[in-house]
mmCIF file with all atom_site columns, N, CA and C and ligand atoms in Angstrom:
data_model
loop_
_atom_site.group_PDB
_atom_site.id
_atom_site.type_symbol
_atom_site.label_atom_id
_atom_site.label_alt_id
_atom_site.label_comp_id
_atom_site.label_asym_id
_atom_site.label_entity_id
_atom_site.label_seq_id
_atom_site.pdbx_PDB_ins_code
_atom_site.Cartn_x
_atom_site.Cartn_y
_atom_site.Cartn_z
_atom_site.occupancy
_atom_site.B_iso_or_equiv
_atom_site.pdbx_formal_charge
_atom_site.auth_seq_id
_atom_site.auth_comp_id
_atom_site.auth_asym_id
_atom_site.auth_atom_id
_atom_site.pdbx_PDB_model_num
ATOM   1   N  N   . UNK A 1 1  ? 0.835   -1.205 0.000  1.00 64.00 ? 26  UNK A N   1
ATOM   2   C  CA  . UNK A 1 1  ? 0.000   0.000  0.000  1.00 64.00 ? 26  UNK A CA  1
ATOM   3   C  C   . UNK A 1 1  ? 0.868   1.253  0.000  1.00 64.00 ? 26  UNK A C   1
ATOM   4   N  N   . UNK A 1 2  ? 0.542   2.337  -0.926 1.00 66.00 ? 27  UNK A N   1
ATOM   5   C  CA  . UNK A 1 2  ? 1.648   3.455  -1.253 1.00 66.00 ? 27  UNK A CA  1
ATOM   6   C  C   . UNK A 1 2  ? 0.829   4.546  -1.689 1.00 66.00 ? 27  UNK A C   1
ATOM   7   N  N   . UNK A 1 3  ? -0.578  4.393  -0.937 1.00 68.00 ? 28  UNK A N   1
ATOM   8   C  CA  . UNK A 1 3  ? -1.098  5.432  -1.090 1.00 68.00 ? 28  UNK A CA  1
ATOM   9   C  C   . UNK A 1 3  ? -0.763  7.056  -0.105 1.00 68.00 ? 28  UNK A C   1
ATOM   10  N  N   . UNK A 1 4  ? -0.438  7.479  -1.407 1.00 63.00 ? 29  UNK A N   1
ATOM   11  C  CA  . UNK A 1 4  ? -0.063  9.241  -0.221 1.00 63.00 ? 29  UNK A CA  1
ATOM   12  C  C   . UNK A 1 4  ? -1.304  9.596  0.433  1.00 63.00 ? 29  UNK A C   1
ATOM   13  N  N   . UNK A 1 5  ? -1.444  9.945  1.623  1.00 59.00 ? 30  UNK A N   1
ATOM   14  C  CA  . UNK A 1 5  ? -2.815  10.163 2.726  1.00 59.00 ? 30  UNK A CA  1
ATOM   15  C  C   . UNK A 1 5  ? -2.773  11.706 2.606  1.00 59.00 ? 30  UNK A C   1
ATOM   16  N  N   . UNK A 1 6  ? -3.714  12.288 2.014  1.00 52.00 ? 31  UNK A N   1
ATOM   17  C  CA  . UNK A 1 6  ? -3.379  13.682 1.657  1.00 52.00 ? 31  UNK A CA  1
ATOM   18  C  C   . UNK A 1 6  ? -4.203  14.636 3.150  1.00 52.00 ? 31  UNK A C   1
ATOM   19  N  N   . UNK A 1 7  ? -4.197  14.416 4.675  1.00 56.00 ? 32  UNK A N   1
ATOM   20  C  CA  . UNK A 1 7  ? -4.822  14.694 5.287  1.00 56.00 ? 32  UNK A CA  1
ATOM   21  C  C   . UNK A 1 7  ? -4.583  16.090 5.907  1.00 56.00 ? 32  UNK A C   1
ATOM   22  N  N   . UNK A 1 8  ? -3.406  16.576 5.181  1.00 55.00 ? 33  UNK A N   1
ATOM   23  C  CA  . UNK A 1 8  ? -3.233  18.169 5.196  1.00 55.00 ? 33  UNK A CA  1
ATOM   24  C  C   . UNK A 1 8  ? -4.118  19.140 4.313  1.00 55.00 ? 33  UNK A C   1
ATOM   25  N  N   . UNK A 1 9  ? -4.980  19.750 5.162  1.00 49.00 ? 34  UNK A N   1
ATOM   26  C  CA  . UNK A 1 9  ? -6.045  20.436 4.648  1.00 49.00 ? 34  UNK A CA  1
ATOM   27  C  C   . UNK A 1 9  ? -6.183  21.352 3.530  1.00 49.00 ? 34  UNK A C   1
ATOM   28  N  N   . UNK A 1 10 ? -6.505  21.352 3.053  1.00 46.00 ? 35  UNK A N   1
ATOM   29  C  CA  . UNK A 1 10 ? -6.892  22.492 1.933  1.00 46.00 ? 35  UNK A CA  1
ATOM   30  C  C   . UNK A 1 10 ? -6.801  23.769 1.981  1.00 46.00 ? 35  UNK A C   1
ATOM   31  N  N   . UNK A 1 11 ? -5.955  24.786 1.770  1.00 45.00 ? 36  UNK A N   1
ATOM   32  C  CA  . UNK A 1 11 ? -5.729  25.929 2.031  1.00 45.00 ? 36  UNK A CA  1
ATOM   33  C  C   . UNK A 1 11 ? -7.024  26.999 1.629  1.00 45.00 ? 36  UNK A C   1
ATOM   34  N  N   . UNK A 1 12 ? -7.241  26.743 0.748  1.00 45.00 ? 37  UNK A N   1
ATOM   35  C  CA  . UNK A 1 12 ? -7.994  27.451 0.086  1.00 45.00 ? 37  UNK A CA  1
ATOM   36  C  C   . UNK A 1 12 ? -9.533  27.125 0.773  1.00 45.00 ? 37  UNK A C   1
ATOM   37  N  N   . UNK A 1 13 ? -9.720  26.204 0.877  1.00 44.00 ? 38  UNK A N   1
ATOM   38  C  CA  . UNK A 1 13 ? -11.096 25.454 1.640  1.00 44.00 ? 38  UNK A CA  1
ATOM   39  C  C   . UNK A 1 13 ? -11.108 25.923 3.053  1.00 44.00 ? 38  UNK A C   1
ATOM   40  N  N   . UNK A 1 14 ? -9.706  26.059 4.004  1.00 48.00 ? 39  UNK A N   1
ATOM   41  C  CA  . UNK A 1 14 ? -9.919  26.087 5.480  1.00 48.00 ? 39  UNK A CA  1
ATOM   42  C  C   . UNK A 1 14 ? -10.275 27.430 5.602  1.00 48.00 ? 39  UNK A C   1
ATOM   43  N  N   . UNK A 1 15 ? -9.178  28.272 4.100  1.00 56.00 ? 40  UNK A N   1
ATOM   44  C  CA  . UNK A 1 15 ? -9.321  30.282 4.461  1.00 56.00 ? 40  UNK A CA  1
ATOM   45  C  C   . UNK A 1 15 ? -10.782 30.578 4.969  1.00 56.00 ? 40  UNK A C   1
ATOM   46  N  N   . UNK A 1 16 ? -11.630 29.734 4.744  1.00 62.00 ? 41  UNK A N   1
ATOM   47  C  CA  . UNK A 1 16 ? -13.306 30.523 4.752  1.00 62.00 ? 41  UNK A CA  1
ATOM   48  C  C   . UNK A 1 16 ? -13.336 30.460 6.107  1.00 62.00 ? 41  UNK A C   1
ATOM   49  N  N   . UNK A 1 17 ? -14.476 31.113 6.687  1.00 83.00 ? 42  UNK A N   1
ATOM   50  C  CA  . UNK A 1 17 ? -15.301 31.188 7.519  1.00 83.00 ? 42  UNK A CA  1
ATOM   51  C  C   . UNK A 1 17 ? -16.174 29.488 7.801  1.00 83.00 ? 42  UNK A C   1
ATOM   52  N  N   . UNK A 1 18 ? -16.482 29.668 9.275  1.00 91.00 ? 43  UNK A N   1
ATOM   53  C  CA  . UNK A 1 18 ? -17.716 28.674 9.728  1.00 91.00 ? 43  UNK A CA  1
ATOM   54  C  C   . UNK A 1 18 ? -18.712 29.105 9.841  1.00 91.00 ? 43  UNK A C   1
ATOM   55  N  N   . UNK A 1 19 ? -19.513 28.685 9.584  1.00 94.00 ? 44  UNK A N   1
ATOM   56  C  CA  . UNK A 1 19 ? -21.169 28.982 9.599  1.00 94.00 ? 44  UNK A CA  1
ATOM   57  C  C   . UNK A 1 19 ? -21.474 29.156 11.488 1.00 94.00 ? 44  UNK A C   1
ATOM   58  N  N   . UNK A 1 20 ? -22.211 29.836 11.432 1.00 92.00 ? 45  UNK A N   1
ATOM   59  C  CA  . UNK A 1 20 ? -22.196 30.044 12.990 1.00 92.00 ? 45  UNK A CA  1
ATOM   60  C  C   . UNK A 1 20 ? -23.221 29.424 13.531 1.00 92.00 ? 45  UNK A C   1
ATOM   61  N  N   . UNK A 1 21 ? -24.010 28.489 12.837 1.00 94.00 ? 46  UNK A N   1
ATOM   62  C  CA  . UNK A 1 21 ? -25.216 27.692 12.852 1.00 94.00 ? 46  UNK A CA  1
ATOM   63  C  C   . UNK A 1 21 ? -25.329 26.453 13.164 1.00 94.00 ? 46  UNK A C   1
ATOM   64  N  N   . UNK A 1 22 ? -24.556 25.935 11.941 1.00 96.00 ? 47  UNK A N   1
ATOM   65  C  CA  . UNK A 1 22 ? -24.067 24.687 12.113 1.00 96.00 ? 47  UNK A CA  1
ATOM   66  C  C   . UNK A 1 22 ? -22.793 24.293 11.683 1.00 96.00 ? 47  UNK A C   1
ATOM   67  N  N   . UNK A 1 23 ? -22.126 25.012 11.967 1.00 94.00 ? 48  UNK A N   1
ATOM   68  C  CA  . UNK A 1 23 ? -20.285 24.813 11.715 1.00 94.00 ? 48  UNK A CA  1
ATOM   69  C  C   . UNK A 1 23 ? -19.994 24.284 10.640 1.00 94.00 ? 48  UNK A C   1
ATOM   70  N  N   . UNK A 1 24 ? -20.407 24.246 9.389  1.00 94.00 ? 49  UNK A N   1
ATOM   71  C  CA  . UNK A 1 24 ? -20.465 23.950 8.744  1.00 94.00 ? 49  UNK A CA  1
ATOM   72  C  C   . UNK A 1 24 ? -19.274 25.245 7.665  1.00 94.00 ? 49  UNK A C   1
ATOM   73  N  N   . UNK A 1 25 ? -18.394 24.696 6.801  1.00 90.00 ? 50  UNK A N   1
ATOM   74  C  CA  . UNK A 1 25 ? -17.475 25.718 6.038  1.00 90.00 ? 50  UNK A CA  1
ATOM   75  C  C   . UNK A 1 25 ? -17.802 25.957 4.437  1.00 90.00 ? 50  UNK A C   1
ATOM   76  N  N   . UNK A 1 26 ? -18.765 25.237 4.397  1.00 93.00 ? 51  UNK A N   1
ATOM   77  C  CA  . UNK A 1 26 ? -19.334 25.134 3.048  1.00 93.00 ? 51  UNK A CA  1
ATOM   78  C  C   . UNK A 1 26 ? -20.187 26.635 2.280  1.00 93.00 ? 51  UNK A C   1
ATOM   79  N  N   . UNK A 1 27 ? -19.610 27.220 1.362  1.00 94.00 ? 52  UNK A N   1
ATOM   80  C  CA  . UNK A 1 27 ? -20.585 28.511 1.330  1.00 94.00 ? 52  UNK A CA  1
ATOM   81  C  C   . UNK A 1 27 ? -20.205 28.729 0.055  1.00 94.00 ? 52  UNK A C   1
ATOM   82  N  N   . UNK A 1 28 ? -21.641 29.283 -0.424 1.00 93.00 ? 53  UNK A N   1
ATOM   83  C  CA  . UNK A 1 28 ? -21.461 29.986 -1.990 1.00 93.00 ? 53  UNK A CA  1
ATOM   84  C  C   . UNK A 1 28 ? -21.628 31.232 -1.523 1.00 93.00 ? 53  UNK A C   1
ATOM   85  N  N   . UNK A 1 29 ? -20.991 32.243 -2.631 1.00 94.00 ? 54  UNK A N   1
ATOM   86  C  CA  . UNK A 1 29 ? -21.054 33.328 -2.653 1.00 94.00 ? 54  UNK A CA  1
ATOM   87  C  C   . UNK A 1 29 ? -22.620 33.815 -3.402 1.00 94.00 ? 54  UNK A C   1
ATOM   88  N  N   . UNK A 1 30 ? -23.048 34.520 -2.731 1.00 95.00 ? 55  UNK A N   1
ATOM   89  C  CA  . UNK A 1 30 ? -24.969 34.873 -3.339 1.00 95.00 ? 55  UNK A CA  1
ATOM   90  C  C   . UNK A 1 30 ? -24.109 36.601 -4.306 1.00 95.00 ? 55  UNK A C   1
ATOM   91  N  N   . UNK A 1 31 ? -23.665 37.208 -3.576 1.00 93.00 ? 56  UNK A N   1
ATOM   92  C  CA  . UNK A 1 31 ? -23.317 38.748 -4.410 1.00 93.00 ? 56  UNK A CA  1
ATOM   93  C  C   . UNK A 1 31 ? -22.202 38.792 -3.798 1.00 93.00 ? 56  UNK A C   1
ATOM   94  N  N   . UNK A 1 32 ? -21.538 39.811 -4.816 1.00 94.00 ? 57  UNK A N   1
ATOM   95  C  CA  . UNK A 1 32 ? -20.241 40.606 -4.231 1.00 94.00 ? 57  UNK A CA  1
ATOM   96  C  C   . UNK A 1 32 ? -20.318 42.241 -4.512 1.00 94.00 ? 57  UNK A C   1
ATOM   97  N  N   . UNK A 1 33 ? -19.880 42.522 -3.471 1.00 93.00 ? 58  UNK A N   1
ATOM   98  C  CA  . UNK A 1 33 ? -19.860 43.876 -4.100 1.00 93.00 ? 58  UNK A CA  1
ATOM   99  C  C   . UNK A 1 33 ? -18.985 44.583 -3.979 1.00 93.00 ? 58  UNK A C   1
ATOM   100 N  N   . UNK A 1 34 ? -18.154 45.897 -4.513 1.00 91.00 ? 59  UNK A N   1
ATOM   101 C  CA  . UNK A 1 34 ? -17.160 46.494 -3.691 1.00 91.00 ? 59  UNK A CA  1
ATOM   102 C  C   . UNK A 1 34 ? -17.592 47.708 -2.944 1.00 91.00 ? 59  UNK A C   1
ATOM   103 N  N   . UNK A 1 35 ? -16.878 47.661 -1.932 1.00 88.00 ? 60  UNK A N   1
ATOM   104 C  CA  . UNK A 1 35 ? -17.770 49.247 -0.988 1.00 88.00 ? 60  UNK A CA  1
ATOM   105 C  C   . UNK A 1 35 ? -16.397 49.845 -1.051 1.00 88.00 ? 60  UNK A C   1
ATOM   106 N  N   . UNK A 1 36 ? -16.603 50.973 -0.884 1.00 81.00 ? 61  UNK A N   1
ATOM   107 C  CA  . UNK A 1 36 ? -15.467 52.614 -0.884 1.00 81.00 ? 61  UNK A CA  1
ATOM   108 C  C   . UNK A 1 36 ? -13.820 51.967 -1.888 1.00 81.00 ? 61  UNK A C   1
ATOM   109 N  N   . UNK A 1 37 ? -13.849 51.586 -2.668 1.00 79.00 ? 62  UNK A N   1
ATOM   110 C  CA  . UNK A 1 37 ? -13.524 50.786 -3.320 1.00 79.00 ? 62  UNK A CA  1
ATOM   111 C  C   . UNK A 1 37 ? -12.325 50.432 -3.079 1.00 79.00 ? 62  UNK A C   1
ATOM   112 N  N   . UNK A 1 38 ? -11.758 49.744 -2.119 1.00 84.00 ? 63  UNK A N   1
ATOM   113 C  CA  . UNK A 1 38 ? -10.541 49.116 -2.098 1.00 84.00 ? 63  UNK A CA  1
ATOM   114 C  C   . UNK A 1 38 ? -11.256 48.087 -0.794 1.00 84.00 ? 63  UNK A C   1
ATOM   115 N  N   . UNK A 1 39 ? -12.476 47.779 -0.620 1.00 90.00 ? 64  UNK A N   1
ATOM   116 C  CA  . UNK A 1 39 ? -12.972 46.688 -0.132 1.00 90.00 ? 64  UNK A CA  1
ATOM   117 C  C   . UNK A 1 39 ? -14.211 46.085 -0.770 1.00 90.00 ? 64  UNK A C   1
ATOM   118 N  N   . UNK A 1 40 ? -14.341 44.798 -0.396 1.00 92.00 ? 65  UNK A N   1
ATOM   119 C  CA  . UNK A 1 40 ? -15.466 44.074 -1.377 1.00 92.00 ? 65  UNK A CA  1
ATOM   120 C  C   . UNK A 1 40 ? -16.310 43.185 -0.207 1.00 92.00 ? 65  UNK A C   1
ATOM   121 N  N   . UNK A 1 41 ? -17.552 43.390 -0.176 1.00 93.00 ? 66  UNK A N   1
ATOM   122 C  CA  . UNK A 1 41 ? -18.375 42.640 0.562  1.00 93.00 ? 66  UNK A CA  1
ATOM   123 C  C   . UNK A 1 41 ? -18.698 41.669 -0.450 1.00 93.00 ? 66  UNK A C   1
ATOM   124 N  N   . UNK A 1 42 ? -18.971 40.696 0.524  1.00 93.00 ? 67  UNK A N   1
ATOM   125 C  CA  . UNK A 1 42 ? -19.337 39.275 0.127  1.00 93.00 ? 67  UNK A CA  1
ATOM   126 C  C   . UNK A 1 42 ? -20.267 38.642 0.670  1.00 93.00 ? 67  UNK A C   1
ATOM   127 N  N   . UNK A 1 43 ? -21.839 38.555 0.429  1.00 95.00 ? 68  UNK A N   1
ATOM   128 C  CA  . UNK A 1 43 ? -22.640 37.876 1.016  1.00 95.00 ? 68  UNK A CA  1
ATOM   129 C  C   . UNK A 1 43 ? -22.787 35.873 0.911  1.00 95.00 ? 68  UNK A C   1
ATOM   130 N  N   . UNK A 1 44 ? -22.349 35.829 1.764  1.00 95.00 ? 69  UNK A N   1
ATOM   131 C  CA  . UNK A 1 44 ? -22.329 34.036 1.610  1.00 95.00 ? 69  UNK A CA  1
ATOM   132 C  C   . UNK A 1 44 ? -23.509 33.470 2.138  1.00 95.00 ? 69  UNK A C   1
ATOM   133 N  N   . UNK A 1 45 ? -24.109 31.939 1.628  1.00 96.00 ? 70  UNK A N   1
ATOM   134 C  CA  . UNK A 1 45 ? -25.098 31.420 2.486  1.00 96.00 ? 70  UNK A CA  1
ATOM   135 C  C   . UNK A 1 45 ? -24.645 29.930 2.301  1.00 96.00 ? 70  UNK A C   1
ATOM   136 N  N   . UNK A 1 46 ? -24.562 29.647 3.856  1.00 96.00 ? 71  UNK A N   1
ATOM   137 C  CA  . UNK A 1 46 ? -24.316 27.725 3.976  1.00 96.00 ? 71  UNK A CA  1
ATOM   138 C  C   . UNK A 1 46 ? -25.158 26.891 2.962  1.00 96.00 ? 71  UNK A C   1
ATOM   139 N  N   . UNK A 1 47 ? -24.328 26.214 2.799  1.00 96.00 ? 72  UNK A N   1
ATOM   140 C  CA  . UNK A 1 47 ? -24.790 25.078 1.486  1.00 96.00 ? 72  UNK A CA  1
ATOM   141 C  C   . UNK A 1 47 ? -25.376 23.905 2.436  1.00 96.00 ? 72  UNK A C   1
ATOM   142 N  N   . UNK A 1 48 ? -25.418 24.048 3.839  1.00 96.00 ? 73  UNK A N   1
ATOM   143 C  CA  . UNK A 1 48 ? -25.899 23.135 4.961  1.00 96.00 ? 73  UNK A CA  1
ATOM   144 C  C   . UNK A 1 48 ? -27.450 23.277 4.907  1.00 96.00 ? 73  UNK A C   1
ATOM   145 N  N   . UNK A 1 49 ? -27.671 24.863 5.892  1.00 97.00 ? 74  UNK A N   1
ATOM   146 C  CA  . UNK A 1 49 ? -28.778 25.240 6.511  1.00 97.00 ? 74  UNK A CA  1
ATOM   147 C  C   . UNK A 1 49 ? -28.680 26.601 6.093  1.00 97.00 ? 74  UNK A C   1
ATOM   148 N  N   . UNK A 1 50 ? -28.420 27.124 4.904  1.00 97.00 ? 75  UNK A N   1
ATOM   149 C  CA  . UNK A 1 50 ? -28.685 28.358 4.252  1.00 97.00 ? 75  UNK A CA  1
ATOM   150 C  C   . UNK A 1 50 ? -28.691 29.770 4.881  1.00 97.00 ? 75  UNK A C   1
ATOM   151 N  N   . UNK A 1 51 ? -27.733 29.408 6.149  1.00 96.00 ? 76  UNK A N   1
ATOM   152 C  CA  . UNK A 1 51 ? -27.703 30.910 6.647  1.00 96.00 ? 76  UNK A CA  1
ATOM   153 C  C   . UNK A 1 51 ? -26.635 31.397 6.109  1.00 96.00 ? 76  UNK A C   1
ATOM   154 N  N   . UNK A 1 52 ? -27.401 32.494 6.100  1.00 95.00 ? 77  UNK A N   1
ATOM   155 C  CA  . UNK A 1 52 ? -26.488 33.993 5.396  1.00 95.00 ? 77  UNK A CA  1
ATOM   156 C  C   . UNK A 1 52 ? -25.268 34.913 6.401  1.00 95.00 ? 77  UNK A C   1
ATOM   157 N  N   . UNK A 1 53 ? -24.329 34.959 5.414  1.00 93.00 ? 78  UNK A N   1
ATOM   158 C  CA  . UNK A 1 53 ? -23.045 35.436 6.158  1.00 93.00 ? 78  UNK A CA  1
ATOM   159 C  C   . UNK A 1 53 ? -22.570 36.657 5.552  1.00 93.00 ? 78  UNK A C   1
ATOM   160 N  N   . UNK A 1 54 ? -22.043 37.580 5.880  1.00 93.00 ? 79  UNK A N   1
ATOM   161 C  CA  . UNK A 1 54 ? -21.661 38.604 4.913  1.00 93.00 ? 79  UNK A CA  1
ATOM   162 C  C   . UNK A 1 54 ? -20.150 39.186 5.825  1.00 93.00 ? 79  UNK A C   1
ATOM   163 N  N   . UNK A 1 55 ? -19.102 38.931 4.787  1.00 90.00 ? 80  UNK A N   1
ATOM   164 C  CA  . UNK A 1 55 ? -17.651 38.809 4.577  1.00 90.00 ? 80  UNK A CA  1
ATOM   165 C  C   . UNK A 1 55 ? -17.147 40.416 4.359  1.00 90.00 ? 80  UNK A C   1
ATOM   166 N  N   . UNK A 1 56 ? -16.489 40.640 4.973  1.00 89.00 ? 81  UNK A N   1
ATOM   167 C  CA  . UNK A 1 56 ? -15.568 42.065 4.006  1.00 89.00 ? 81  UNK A CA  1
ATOM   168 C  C   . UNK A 1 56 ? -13.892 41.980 3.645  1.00 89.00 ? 81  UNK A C   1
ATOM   169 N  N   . UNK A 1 57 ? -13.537 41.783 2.679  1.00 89.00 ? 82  UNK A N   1
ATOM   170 C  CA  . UNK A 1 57 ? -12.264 41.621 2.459  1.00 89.00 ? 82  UNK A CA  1
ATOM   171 C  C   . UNK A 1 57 ? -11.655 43.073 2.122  1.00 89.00 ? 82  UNK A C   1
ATOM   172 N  N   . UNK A 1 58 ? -10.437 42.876 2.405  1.00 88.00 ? 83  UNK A N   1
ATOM   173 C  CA  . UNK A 1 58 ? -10.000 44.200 1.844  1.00 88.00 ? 83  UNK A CA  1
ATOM   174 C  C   . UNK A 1 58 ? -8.913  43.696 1.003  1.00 88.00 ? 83  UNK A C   1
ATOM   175 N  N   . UNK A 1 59 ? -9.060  44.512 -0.051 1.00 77.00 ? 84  UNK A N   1
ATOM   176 C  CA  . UNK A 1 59 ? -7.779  44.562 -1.650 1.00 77.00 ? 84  UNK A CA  1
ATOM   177 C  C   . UNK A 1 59 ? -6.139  44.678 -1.051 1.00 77.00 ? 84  UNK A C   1
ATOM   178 N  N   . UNK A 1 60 ? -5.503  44.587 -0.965 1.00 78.00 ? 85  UNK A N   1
ATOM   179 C  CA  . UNK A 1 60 ? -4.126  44.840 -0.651 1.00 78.00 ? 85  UNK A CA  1
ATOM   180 C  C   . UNK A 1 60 ? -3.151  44.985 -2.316 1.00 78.00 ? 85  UNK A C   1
ATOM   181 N  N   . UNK A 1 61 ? -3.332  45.917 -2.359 1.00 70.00 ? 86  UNK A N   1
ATOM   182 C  CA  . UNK A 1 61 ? -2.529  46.338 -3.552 1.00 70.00 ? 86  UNK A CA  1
ATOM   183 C  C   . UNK A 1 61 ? -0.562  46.256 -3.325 1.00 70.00 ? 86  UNK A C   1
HETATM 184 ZN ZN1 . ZN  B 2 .  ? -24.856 26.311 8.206  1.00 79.66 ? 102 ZN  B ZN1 1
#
């Protein structure tokens, strides 16, 4: 058996947020928008139990 166990997480998958509902990390993005423009809101909703999350990232130029 020489299977590689790939149980180091997903970078990109862990960056998100948890659902504050049901802990759940699963989320589509519903809109994005940018506010005062060097930040972008992001409304997310769990792909679990469909609660809505809303994200603010900021641009780093
Ligand atoms: Zn949820």
């Amino acid at each position: 058996m020489n299977k590689t166990t790939t149980t180091k997480p997903d970078p990109q998958e862990r960056r998100g947020l948890a659902c504050p509902k049901c802990g759940s990390n699963h989320f589509f993005v519903v809109y994005t928008r940018r506010v005062l423009g060097s930040k972008i809101m992001r409304s997310r909703e769990c792909k679990h139990c469909g609660r809505r999350v809303i994200t603010y990232e900021t641009v780093a130029y």
